[in-house]
XYZ file of C-alpha atoms in Angstrom:
605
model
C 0.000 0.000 0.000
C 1.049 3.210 -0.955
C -0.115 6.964 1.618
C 1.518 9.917 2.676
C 1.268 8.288 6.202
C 3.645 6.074 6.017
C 6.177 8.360 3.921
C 8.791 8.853 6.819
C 8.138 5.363 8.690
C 7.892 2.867 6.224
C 6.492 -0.796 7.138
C 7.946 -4.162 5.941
C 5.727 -7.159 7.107
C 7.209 -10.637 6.246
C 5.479 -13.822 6.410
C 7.499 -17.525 7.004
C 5.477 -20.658 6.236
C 6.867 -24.103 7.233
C 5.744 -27.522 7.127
C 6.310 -30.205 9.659
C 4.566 -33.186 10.918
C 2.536 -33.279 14.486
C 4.245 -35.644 16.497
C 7.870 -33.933 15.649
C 6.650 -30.543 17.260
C 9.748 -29.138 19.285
C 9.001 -26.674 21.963
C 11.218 -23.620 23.594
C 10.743 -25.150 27.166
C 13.525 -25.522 29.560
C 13.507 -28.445 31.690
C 16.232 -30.860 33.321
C 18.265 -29.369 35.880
C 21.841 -30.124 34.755
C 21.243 -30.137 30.893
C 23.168 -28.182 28.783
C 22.714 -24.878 27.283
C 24.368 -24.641 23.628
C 24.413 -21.709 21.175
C 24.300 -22.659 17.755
C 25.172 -20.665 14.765
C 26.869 -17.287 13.620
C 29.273 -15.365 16.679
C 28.121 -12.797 18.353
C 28.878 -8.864 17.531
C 27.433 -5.604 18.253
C 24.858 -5.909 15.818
C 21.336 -5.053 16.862
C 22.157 -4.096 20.154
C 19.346 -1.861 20.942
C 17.039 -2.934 18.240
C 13.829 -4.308 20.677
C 14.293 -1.027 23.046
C 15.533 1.696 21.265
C 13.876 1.822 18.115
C 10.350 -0.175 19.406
C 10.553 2.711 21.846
C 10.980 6.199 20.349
C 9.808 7.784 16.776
C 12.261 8.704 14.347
C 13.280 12.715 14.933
C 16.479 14.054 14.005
C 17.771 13.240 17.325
C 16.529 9.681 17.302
C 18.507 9.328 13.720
C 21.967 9.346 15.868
C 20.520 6.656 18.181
C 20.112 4.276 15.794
C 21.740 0.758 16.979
C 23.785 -1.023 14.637
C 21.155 -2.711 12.022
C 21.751 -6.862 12.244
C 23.722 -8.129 9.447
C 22.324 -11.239 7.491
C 23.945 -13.889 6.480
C 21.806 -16.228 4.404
C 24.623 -18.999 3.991
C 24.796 -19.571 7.943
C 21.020 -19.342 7.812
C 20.699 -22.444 5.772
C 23.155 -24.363 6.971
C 22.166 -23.878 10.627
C 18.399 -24.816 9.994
C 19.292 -27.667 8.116
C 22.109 -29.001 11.621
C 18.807 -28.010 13.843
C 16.705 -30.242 11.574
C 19.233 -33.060 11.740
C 19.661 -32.592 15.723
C 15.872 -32.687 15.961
C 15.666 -35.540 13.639
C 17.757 -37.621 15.504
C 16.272 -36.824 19.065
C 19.373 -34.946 20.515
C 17.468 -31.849 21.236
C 15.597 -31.546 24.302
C 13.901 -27.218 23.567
C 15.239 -25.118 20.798
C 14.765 -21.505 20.201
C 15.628 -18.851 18.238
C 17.534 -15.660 19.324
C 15.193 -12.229 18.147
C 14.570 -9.369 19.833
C 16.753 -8.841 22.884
C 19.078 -11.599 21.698
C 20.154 -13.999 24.648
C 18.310 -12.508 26.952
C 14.993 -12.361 25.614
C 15.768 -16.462 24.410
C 16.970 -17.197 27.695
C 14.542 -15.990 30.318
C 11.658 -17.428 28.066
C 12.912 -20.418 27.784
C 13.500 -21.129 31.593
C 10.324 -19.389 32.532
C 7.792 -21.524 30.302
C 9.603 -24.285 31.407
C 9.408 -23.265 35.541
C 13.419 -23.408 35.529
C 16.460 -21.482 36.225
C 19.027 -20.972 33.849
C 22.688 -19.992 34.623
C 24.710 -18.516 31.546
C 28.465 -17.681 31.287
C 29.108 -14.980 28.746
C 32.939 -16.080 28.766
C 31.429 -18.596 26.568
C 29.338 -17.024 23.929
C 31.915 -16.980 20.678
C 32.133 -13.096 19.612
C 33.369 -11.596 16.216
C 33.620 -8.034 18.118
C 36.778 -7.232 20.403
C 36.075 -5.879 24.492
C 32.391 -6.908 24.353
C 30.686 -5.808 27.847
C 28.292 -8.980 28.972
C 25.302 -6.805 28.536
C 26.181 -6.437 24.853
C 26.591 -10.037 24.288
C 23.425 -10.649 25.869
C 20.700 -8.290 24.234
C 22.670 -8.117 20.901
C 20.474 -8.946 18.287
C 22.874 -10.689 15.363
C 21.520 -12.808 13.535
C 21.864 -17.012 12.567
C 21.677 -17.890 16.091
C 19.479 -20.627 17.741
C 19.610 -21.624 21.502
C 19.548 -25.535 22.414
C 19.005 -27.335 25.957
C 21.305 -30.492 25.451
C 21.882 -33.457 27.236
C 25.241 -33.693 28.875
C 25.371 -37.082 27.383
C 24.220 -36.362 23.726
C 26.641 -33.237 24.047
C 29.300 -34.909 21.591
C 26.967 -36.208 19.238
C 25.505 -32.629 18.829
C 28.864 -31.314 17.902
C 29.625 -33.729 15.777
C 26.001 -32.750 13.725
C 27.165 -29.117 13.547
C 30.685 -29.946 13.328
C 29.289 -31.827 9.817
C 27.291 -28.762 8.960
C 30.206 -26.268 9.605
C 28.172 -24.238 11.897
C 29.990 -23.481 15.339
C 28.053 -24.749 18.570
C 29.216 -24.136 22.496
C 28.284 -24.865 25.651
C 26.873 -21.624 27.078
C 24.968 -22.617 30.434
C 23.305 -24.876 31.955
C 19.323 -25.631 33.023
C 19.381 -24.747 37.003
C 16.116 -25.927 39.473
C 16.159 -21.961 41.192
C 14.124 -20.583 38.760
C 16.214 -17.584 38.106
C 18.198 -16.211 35.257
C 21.876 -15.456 36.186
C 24.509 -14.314 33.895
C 28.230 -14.924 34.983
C 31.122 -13.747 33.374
C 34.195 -16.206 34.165
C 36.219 -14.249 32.076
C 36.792 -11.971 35.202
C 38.038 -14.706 37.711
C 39.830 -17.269 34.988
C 40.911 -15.122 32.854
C 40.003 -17.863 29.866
C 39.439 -16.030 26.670
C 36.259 -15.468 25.515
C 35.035 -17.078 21.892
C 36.089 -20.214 20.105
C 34.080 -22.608 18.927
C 33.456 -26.057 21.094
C 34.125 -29.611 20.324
C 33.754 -31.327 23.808
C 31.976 -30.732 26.953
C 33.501 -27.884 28.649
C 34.653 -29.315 31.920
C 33.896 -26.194 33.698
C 30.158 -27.416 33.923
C 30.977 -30.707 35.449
C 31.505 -28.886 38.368
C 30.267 -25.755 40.351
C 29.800 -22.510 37.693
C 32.576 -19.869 38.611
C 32.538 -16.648 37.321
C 31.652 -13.079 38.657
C 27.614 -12.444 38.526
C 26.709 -9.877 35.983
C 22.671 -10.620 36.607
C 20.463 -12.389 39.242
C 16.997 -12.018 38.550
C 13.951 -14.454 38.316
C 13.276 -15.804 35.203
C 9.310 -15.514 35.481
C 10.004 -11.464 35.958
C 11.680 -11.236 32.559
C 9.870 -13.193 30.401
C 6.894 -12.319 32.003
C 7.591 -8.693 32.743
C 5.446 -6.544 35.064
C 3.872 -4.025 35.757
C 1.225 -4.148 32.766
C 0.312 -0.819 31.827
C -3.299 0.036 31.034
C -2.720 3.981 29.186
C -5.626 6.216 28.595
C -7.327 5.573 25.752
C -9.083 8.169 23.876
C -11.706 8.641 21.218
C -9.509 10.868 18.316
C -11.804 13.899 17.479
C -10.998 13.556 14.020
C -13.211 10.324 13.374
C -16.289 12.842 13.960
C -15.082 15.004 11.672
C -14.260 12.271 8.735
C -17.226 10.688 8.887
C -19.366 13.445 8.835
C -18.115 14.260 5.685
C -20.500 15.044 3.392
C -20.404 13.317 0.069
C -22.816 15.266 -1.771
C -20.096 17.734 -2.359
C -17.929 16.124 -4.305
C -18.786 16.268 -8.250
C -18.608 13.268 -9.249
C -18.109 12.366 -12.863
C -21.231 11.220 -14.616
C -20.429 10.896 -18.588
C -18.742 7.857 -20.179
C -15.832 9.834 -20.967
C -14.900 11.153 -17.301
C -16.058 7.833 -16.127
C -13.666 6.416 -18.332
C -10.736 9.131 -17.527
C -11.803 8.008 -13.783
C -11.094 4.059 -14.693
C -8.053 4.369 -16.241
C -6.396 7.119 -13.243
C -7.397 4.320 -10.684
C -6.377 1.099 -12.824
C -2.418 3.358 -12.507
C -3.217 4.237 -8.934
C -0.350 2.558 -6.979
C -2.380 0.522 -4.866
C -4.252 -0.972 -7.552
C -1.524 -0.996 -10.088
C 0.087 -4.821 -11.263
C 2.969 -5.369 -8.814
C 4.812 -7.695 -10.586
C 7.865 -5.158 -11.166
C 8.093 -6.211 -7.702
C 7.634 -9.787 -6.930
C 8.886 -10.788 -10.761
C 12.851 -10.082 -9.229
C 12.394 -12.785 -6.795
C 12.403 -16.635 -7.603
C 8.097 -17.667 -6.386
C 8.640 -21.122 -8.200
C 11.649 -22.894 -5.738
C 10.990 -26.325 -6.087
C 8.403 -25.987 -8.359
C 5.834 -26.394 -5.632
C 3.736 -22.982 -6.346
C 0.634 -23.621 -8.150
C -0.888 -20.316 -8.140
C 1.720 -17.548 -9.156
C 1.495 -14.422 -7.737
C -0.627 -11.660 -9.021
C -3.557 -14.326 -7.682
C -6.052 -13.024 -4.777
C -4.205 -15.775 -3.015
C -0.789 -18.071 -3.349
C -1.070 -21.574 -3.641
C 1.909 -23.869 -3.080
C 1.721 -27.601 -3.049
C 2.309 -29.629 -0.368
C 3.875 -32.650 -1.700
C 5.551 -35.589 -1.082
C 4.575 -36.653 3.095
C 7.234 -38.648 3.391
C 5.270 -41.576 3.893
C 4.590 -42.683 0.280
C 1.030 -41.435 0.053
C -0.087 -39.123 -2.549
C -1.093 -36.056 -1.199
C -3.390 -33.703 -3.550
C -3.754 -30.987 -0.506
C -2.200 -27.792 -0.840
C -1.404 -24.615 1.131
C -3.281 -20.909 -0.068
C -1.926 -17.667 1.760
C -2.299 -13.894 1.342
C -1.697 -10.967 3.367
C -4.053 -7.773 3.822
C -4.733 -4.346 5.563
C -6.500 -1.583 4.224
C -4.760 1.507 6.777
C -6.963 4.010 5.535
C -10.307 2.014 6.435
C -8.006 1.370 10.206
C -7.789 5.066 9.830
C -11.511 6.391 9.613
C -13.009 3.222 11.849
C -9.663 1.681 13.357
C -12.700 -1.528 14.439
C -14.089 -1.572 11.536
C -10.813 -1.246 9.549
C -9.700 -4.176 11.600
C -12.435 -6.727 10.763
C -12.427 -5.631 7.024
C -8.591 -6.647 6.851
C -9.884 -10.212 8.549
C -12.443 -10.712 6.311
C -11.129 -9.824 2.897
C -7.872 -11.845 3.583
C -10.371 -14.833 4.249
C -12.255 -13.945 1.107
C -9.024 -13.657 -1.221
C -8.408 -17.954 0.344
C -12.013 -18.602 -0.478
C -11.457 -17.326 -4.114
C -8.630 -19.681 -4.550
C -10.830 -22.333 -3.159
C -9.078 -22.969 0.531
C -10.404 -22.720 3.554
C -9.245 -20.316 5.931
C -6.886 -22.122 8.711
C -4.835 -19.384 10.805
C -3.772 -16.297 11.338
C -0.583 -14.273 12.328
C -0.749 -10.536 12.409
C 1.326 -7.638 12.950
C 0.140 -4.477 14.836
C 1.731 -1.635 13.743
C 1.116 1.377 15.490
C 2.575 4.919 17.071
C 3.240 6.187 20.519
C 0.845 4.192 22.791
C 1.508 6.827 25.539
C -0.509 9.252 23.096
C -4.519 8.433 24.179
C -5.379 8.374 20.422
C -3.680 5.817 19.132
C -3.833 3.685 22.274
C -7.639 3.661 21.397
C -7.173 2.845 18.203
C -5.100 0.298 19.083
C -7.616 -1.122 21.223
C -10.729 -1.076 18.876
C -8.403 -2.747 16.186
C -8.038 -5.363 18.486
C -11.468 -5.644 19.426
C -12.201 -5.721 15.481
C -9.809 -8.727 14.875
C -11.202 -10.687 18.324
C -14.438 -10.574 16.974
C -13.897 -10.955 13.452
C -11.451 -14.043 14.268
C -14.386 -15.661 16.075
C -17.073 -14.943 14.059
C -14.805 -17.118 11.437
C -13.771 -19.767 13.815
C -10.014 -18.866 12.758
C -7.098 -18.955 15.740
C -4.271 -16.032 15.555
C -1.856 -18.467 16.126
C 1.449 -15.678 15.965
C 1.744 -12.121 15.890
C 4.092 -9.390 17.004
C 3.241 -5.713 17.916
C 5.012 -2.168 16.405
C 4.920 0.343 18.451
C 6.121 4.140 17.649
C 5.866 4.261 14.241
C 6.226 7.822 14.250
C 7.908 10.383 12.543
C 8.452 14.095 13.763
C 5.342 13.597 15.930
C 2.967 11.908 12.926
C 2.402 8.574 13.463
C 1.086 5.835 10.482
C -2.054 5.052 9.971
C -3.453 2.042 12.571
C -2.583 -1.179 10.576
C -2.729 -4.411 11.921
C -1.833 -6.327 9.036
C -2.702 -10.088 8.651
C -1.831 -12.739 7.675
C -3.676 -15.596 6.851
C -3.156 -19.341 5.783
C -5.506 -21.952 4.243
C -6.017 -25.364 2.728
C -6.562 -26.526 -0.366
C -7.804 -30.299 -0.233
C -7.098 -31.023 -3.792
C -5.017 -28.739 -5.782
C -6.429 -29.731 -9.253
C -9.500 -27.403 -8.228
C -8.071 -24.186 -7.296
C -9.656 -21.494 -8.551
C -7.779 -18.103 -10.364
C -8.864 -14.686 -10.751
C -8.728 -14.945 -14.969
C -11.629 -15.409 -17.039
C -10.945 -18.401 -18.808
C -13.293 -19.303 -21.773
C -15.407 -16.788 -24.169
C -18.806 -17.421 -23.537
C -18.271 -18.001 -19.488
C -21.502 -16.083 -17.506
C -20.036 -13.484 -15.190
C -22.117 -13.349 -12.055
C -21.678 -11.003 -9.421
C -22.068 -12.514 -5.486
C -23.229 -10.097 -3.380
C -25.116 -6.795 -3.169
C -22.765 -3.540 -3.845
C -24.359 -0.253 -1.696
C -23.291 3.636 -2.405
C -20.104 3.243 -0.625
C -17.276 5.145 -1.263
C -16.226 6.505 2.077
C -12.606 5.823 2.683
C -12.305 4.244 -1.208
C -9.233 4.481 -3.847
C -11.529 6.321 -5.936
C -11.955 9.213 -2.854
C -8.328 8.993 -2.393
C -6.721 8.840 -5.405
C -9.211 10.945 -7.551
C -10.231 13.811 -5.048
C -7.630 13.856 -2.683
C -9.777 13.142 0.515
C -9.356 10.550 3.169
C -13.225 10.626 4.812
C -16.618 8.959 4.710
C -17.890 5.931 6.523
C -15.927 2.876 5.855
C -18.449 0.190 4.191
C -20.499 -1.811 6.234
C -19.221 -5.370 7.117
C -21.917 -8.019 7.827
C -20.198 -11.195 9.070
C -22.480 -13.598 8.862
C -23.479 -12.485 5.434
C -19.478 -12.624 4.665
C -19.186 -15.946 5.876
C -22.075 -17.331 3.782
C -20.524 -15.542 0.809
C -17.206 -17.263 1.299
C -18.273 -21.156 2.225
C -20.663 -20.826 -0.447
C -17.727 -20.063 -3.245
C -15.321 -22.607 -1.283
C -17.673 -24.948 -1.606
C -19.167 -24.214 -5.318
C -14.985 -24.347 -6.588
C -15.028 -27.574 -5.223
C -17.624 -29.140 -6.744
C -16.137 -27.529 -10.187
C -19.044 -24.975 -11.037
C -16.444 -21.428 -10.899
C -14.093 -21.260 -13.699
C -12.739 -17.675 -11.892
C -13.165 -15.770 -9.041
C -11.719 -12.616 -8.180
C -12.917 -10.572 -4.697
C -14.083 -6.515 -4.996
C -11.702 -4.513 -2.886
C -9.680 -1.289 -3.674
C -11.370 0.279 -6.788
C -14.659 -1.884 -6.632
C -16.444 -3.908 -9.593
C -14.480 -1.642 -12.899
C -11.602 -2.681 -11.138
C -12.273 -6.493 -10.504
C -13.484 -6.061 -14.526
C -10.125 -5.217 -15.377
C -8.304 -7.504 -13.930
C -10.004 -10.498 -14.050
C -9.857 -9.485 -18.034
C -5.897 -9.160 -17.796
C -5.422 -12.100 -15.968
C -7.313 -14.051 -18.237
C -6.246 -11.726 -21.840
C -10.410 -12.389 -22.323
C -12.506 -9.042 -22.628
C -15.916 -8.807 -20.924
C -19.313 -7.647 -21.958
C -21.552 -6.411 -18.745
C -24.372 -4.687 -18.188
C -25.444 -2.725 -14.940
C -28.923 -1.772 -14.435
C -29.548 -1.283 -10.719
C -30.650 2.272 -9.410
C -27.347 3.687 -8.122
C -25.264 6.261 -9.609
C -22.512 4.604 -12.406
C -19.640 6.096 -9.989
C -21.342 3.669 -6.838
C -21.962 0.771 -9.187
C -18.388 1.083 -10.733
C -16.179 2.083 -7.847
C -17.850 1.539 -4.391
C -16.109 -0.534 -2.732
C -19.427 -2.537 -0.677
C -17.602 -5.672 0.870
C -18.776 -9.592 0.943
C -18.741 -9.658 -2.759
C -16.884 -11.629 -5.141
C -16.767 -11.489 -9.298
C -16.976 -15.195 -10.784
C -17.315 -16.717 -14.133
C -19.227 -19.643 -14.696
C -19.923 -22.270 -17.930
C -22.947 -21.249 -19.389
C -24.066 -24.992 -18.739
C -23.317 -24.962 -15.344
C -25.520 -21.918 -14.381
C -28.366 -24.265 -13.738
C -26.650 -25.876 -11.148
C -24.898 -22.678 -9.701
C -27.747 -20.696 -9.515
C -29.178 -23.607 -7.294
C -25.994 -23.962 -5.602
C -26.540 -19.944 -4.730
C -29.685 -19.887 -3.607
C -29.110 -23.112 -1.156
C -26.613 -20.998 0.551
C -28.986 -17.955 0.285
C -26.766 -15.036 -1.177
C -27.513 -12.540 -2.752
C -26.264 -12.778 -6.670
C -26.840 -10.878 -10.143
C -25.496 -11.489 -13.508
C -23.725 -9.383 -15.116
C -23.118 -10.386 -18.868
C -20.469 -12.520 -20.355
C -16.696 -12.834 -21.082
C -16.117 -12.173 -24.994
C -13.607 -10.664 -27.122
C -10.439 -8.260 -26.099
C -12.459 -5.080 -25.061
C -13.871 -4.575 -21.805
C -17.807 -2.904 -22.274
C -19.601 -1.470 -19.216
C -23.043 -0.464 -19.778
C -25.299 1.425 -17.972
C -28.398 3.542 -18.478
C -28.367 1.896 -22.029
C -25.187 3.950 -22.735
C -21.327 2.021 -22.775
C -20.011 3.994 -20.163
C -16.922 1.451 -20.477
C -15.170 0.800 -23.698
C -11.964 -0.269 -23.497
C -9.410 -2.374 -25.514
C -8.431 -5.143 -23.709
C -4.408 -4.130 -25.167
C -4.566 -0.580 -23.529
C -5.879 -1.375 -19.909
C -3.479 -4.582 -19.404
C -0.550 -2.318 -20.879
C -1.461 0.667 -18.141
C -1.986 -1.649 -15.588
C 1.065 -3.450 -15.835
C 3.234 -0.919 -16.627
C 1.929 2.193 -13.963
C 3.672 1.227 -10.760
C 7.191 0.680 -12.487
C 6.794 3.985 -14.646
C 5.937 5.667 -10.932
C 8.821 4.064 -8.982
C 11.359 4.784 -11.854
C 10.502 8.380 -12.822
């Protein structure tokens, strides 16, 4: 997404999917008094020190630029090879709790892992193997670099788990050990034994056969760390603005209302950065590694193939996910906003044909002390909890972004989500091309005169107000099982969901994805700018064989959702009629070569 909001605090939200079986879950739970705590992976430097409490704590000013910790440095090498020794180690059972080392580094790692775990855990930072000269121990312990995973051991499988990362070149030392006091102490034996810090291990370090020795750096219970208190409850208050936004009164604007601004209207919003094609984006990054994707991007939703279990069945199931937020609904109704970004997420896995499974989401806010966005932060919550349950869907991850601020404006609320689902047999996913002249496009769902908080507002007349469109859940969720379910049973040839730019938009791209032209024909009561460009939610744009309308058509009204139908896919033009007039004439050639080509002509200029 592209706003003036978030020109001096950018976002980047990333999204890891794995695969793993049930019964091989591993857990970051201390336990065993006496077991062995090993640091796997890269050394550690003065990378990232900072990173969880300086930046997560403060906006960027000028005076915040010359705070700014050393950024982590990557190295995706290490990466593999140390996730590929972890896999072995867990493989072969010598791993009793594994973690990985994020924000706060050690520390953060550390005092989790003891705490779930109801143990103590007693680490020498003599030990930890550093790339950076006349480290203090409270830099080795809340730096932040990166390739680093933290291991409770055996004493006895202590050998073997060297020799595993010995194999896979990635260093591994003893660090600690698991303690039954339930407090985290850091010691420093450096001070006492002068030994020299660093090196990697290949045998038990004898030092933990017997007593630990060392000066104590820390002392402090586990529980308080990972568990920190006190919890803070700030003000929370109603911003004045929302009154003001959406009281906005839409009868003001001048809409167009020929088929020549209507058309100048279509083709500014089909360039519009947040509608534009992003391929010049994701086409510089390899989306077919191991030739598992089935649905390419540009899709409402991936789709990457499970394959092989492992256990010599075949296995047809297959994995959709997508991301979504819409910051500028967030903005106007932060609750509202909130559930919208839920629910079109799950609507872009039911056009695919997948069924929404989980969710992880990242909350990305400003200053919590500031009353105004605390409330906001709060209602977007509230929005997600209730959205989340009216779908049956568990947020099973999520991390939260505080201060995104610059020079005292923070971003727009966006809690951004997102959201996986399966496919139970790939060879019926569903794309958002038309695929066959002749197909019946049907529109599911009802579309309303709304345009408050819309791309066409935004991007057309400049204003960021209105009343965010309504969102009935239950309606939503009908909508959504009943297109799951009618891909399934084969009757969809395409489905594509309304969002940013409403039904011309959908048009469009359903026509570029497919390089088939449409022939529609609206004839309901609203003005052509609501039919064309509201952006009404719970609908979704399918095409359907003309001899399986019989059958859809009872499939729809089984599931009782609303539904009209539109016209039909034909030639290489796309022709929007209304009021008897082609408000919408377009060669197919002009609109794929403007959509396509918008965002890169932007980004380059």
């Amino acid at each position: 997404y592209f706003d003036a909001a978030y020109d001096g605090n950018c976002l980047v939200n990333a999204m890891a999917i794995g695969l793993m079986r049930e019964e091989q879950l591993t857990r970051a739970i201390g336990s065993g008094p006496g077991n062995l705590v090993v640091l796997l992976g890269s050394t550690t430097g003065r990378d990232g020190i900072g990173g969880a409490s300086v930046l997560a704590s403060q906006g960027f000013t000028e005076a915040a630029e010359t705070k700014r910790p050393a950024v982590q440095v990557g190295d995706p090498c290490m990466e593999k090879l140390l996730i590929e020794a972890c896999l072995e180690l867990l493989d072969r059972g010598l791993l009793v709790a594994l973690s990985d080392l994020g924000a706060a580094g050690l520390t953060c790692a550390a005092s989790e892992m003891a705490s779930r775990g109801g143990v103590g855990i007693d680490i020498d930072v003599a030990k930890v193997p550093r790339r950076e000269a006349e480290m203090m121990p409270y830099e080795v312990m809340v730096a932040e670099s990166q390739e680093r995973m933290l291991a409770v051991v055996r004493p006895e499988d202590w050998l073997a788990v060297a020799d595993v990362a010995g194999h896979w070149e990635v260093p591994a030392s003893v660090i600690g050990t698991i303690t039954d006091t339930g407090r985290f102490v850091v010691r420093d034996s450096e001070v006492t034994s002068g030994s020299v810090a660093g090196g990697v291990k290949t045998a038990l370090d004898q030092e933990y056969l017997g007593d630990p020795v060392g000066l104590i750096v820390a002392d402090i219970p586990a529980e308080m760390l990972a568990d920190a208190a006190p919890l803070y409850n700030p003000l929370a208050l109603r911003p004045a603005y929302l009154d003001e936004v959406s009281l906005f009164d839409m009868s003001t604007i001048k809409h167009p209302d020929s088929p020549a601004t209507v058309t100048q209207v279509f083709m500014d919003l089909l360039a519009s950065p947040n509608i534009a094609s992003r391929a010049w984006i994701y086409r510089q990054f390899d989306h077919q590694v191991m030739n598992n994707t089935v649905v390419l991007p540009g899709a409402d939703a991936a789709v990457i193939r499970i394959g092989d279990t492992g256990r010599g069945l075949t296995n047809r199931r297959g994995i959709a996910a997508t991301t979504d937020c819409n910051g500028r609904y967030c903005y106007l109704d932060p609750y509202r906003g909130a559930q919208i970004a839920v629910a079109e997420a799950a609507r872009n896995l039911a056009c695919v044909g997948a069924e929404p499974a989980a969710i992880t989401d990242c909350l990305n806010f400003g200053n919590p002390q500031n009353p105004e966005v605390y409330y906001a932060f709060t209602a977007a919550i509230d929005g997600l909890s209730d959205a989340c349950r009216a779908f049956g869907i568990p947020v099973v991850s999520g991390n939260v972004s505080f201060y995104n601020e610059s020079f005292g404006n923070a971003i727009y609320p966006t809690p951004a989500i997102g959201m996986v689902g399966i496919v139970e047999d790939i060879s019926q996913v569903c794309t958002t091309g038309f695929q066959t002249e002749g197909d019946v496009i049907v529109l599911i769902g009802e579309t309303a005169d709304e345009l408050g908080g819309s791309e066409y507002l935004s991007a057309i007349h400049g204003l960021i107000a209105g009343i965010v469109p309504e969102l009935d859940l239950e309606l939503e969720t009908d909508v959504q099982q009943a297109i799951c379910m009618a891909i399934r049973k084969g009757l969809v040839q395409s489905a594509h969901d309304l969002s940013e730019g409403g039904l011309a938009i959908a048009l469009a791209e359903s026509c570029i994805a497919g390089n088939l032209g449409a022939s529609i024909t609206l004839d309901d009561d609203l003005p052509a700018v609501a039919c064309l460009f509201s952006e009404t939610q719970s609908r979704i744009l399918v095409s359907v064989a003309e001899i399986d309308m019989p059958d859809f058509i009872k499939h729809l009204l089984e599931w009782q959702v609303p539904y009209s139908v539109l016209g039909e896919v034909n030639g290489f033009e796309l022709v929007v009629n209304y009021s008897d007039e082609a408000f919408l004439s377009l060669p197919l050639s002009e609109i794929k070569a403007l959509y396509e080509n918008a965002l890169q002509d932007k980004l380059e200029s």
